mmCIF file of C-alpha atoms in Angstrom:
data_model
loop_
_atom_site.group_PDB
_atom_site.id
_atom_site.type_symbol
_atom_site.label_atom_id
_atom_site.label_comp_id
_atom_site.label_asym_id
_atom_site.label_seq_id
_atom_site.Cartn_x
_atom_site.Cartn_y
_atom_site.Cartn_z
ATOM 1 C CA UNK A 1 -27.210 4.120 21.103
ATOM 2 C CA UNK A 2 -28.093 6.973 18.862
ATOM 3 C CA UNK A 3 -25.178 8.929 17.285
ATOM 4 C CA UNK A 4 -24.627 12.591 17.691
ATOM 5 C CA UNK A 5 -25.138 15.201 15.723
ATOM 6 C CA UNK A 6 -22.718 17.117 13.761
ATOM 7 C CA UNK A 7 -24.249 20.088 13.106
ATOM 8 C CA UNK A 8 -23.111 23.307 14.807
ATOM 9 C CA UNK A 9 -24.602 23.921 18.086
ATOM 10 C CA UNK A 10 -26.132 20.836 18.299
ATOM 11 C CA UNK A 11 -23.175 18.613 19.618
ATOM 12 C CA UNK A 12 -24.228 17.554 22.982
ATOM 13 C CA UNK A 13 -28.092 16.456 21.541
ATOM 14 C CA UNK A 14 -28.576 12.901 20.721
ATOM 15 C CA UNK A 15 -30.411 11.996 16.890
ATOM 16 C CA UNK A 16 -34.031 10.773 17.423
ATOM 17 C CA UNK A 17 -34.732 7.495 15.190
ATOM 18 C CA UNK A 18 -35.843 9.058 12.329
ATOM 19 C CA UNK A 19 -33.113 11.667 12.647
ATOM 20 C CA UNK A 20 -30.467 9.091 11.999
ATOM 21 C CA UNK A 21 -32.505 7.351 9.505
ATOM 22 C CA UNK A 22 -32.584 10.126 7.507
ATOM 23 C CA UNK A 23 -28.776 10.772 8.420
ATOM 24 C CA UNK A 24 -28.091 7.364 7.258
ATOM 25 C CA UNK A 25 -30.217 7.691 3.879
ATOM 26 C CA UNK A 26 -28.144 10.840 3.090
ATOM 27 C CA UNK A 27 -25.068 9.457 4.130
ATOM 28 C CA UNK A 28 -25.927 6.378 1.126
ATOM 29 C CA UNK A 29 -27.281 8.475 -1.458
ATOM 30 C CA UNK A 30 -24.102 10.610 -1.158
ATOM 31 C CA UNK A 31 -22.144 7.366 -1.323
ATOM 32 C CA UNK A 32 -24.119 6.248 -4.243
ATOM 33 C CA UNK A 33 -23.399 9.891 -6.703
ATOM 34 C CA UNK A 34 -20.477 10.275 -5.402
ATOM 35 C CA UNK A 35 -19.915 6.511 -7.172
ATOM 36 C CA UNK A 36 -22.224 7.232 -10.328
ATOM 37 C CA UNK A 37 -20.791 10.853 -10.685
ATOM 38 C CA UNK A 38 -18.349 11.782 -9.286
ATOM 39 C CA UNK A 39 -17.071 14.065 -6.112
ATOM 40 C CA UNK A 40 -17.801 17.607 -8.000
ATOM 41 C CA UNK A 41 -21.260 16.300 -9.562
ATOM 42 C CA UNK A 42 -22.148 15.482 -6.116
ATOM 43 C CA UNK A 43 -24.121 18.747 -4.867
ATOM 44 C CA UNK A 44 -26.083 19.197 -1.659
ATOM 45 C CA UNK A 45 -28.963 20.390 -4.343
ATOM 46 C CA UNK A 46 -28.641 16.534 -5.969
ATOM 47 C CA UNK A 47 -28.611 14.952 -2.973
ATOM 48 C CA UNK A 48 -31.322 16.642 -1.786
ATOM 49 C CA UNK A 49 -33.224 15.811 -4.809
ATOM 50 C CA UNK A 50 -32.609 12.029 -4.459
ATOM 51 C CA UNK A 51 -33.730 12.136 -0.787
ATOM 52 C CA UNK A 52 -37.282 13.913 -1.877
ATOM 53 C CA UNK A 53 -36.018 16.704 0.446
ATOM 54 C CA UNK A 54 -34.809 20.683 0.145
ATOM 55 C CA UNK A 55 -31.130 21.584 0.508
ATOM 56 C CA UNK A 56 -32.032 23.127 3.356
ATOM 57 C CA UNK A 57 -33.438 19.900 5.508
ATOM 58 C CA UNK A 58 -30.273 18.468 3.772
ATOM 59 C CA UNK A 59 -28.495 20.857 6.361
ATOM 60 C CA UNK A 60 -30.202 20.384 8.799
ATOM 61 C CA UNK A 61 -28.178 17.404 9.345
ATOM 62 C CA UNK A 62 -25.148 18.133 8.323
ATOM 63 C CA UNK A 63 -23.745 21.802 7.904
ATOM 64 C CA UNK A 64 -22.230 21.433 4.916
ATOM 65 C CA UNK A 65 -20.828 19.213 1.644
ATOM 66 C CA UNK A 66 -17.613 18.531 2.859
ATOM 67 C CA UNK A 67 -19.606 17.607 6.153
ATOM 68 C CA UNK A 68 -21.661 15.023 4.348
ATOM 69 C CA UNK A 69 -18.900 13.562 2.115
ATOM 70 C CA UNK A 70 -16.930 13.254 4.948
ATOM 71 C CA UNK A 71 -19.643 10.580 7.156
ATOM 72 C CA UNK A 72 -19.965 8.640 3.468
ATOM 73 C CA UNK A 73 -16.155 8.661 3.595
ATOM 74 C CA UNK A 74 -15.915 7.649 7.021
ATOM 75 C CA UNK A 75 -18.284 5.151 6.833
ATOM 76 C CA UNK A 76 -16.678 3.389 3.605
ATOM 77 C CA UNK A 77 -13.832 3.509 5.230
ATOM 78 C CA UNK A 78 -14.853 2.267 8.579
ATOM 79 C CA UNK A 79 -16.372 -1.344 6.958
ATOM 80 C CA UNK A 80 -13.283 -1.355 5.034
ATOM 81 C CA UNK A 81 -11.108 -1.489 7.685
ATOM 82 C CA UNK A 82 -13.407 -3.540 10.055
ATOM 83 C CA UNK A 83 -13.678 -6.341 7.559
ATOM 84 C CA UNK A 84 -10.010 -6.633 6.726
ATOM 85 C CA UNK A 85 -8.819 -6.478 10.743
ATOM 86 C CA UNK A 86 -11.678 -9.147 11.225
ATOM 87 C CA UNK A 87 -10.181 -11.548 8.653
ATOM 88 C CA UNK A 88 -6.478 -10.795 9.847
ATOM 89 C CA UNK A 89 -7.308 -11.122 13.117
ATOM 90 C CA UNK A 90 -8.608 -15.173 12.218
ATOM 91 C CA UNK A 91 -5.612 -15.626 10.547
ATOM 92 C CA UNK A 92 -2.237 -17.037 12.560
ATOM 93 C CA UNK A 93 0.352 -14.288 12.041
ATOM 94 C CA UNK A 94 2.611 -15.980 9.327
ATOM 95 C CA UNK A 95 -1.053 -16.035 7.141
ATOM 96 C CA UNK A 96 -1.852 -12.738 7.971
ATOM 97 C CA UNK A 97 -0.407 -10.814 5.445
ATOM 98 C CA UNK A 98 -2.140 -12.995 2.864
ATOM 99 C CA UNK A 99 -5.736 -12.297 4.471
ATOM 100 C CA UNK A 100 -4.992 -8.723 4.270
ATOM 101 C CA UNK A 101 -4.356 -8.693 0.589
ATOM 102 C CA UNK A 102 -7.411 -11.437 0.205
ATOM 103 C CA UNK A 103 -9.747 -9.407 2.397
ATOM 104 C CA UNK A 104 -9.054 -5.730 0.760
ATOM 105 C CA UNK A 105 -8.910 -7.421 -2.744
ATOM 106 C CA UNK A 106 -12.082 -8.816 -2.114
ATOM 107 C CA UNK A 107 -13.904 -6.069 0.360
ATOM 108 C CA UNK A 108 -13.044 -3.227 -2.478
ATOM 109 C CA UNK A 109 -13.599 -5.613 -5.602
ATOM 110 C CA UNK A 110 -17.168 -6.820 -4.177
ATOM 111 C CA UNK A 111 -18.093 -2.562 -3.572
ATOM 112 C CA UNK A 112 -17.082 -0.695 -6.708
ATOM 113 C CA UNK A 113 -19.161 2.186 -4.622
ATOM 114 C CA UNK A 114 -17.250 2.313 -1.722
ATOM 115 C CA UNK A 115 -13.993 2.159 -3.618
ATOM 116 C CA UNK A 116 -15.582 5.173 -5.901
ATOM 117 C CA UNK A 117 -16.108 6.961 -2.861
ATOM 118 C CA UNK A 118 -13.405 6.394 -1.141
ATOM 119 C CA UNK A 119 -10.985 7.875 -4.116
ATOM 120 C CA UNK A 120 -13.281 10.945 -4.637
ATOM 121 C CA UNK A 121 -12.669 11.447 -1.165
ATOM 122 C CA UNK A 122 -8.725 11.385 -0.951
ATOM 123 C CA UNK A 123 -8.445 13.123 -3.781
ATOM 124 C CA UNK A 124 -10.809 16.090 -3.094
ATOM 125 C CA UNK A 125 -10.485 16.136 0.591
ATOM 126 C CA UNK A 126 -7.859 16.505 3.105
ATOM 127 C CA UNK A 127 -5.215 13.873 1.783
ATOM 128 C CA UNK A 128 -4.911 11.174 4.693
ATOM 129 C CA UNK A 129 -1.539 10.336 5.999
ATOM 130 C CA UNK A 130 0.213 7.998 3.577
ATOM 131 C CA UNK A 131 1.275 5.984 6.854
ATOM 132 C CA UNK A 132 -1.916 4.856 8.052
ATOM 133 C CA UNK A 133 -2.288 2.686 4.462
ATOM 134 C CA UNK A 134 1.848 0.895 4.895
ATOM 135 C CA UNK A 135 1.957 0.762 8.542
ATOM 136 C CA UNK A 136 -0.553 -1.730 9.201
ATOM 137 C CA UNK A 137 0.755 -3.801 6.337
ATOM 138 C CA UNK A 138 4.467 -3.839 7.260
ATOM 139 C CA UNK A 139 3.299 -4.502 11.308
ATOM 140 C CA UNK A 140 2.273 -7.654 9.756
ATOM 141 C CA UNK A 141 4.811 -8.558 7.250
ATOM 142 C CA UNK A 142 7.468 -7.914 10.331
ATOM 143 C CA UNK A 143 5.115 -10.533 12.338
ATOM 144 C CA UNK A 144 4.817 -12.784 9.707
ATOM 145 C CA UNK A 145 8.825 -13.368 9.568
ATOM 146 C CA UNK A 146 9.271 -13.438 13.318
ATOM 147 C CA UNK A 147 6.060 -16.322 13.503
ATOM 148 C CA UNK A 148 7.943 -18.051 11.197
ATOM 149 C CA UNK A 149 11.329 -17.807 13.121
ATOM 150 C CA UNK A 150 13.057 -15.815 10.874
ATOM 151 C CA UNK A 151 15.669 -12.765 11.141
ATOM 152 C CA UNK A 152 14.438 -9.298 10.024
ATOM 153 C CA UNK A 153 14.201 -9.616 5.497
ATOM 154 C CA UNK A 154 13.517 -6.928 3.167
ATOM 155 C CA UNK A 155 12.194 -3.428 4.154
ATOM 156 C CA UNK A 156 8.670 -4.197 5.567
ATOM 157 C CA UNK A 157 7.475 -0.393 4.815
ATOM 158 C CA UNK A 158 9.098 -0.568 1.089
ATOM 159 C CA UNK A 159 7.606 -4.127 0.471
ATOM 160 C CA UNK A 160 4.033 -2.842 2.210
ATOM 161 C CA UNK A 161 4.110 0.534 -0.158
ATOM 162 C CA UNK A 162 4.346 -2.409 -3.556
ATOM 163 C CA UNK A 163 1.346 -4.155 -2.131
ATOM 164 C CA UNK A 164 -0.374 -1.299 -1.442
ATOM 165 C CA UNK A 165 0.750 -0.085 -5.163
ATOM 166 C CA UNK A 166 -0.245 -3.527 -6.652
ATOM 167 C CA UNK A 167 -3.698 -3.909 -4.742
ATOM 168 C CA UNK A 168 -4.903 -0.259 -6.497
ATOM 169 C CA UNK A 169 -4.030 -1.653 -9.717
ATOM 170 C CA UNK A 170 -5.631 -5.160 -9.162
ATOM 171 C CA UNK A 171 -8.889 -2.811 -8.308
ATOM 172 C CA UNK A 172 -8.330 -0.645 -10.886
ATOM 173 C CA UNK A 173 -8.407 -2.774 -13.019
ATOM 174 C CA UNK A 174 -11.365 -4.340 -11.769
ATOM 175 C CA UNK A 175 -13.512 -0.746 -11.759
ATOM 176 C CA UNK A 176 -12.723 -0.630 -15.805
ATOM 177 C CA UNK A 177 -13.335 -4.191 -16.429
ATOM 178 C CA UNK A 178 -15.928 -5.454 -14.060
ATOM 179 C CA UNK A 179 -14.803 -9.388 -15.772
ATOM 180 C CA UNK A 180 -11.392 -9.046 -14.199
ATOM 181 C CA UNK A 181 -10.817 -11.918 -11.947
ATOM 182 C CA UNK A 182 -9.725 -9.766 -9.167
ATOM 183 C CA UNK A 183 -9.214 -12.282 -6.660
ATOM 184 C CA UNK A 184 -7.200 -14.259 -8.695
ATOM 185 C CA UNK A 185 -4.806 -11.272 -8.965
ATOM 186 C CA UNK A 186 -4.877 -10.915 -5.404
ATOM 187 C CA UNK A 187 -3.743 -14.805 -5.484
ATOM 188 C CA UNK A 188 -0.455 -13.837 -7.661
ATOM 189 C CA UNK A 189 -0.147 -10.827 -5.567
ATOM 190 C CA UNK A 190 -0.028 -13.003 -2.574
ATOM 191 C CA UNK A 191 2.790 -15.459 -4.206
ATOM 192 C CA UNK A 192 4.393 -12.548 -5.235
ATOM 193 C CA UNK A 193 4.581 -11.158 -1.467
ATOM 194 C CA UNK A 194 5.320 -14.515 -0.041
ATOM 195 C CA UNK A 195 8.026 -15.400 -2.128
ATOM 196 C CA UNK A 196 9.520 -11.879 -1.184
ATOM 197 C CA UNK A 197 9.050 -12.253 2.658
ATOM 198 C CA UNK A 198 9.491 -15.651 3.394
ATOM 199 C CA UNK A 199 12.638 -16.920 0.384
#
């Protein structure tokens, strides 16, 4: 099924094929200088350029920057968090918390672009709610005690927020040095966690 249209008045009217190719390509190429240049170097007029099109087929499909950032952002985001749930969800709950860190290590380390994109988008859009990143997290931590049979440990939002912390500077790290053996990180981040949860 097609997707709709975002731009104003067109709501209700499914994208033709080559609509939401072109969507698509736009939606990439803004991924891909947002990545090489950052959030303010990425212009309608330069993505326009890299398409082969005018700024003003550029709005055609969507009515504005923000409007454009905001599909590359969501659709980062959106494999991001599809790929991590996928490998938490194949893990039994006392493992889960270790897939998550393995999974978002990985899924960011492996996509430098995405992760690029991603931070140009928090930080020059509408911040997101600084729940949606520990809540997830410290669900599972809370699960991963009680699979294990044991009585409520350390604060599962406090201990989420440190992974959280340490899995920005484990890719971090990995954006400035592209020999960093992130997933070994994400290994000592994991015996780290587990130590802290299940001791």
């Amino acid at each position: 099924m097609a997707a709709r249209r975002t731009a104003p008045g067109t709501e209700d009217r499914q994208l033709s094929l080559i609509e939401q190719a072109r969507r698509d390509q736009l939606i990439q190429i803004t991924i891909d200088l947002v990545a090489e240049h950052g959030y303010a170097a990425t212009s309608l007029t330069r993505i326009a350029q890299t398409a082969g099109i005018t700024k003003g087929a550029v709005l055609y499909h969507f009515a504005a920057k923000d409007a454009v950032v905001a599909a590359a952002y969501e659709r980062v985001l959106g494999e991001l968090v599809a790929e991590v749930k996928a490998a938490v969800d194949a893990a039994p709950a006392d493992q889960a918390p270790a897939a998550y860190v393995r999974r978002m290590v990985g899924h960011l380390a492996d996509r430098p672009d995405h992760t690029r994109m991603i931070v140009g988008a928090m930080i020059n859009g509408d911040p997101p709610d600084p729940s949606a990143r520990w809540k997830p997290l410290a669900s599972l931590l809370q699960d991963a005690r009680q699979a294990r049979g044991l009585a409520p440990g350390p604060d599962p939002r406090t201990l989420a927020v440190i992974v959280g912390g340490a899995i920005d500077g484990i890719i971090g790290e990995r954006l400035q040095d592209g020999d960093y053996d992130a997933q070994a990180a994400a290994e000592a981040l994991i015996a780290m966690l587990e130590t802290a949860l299940f001791a």
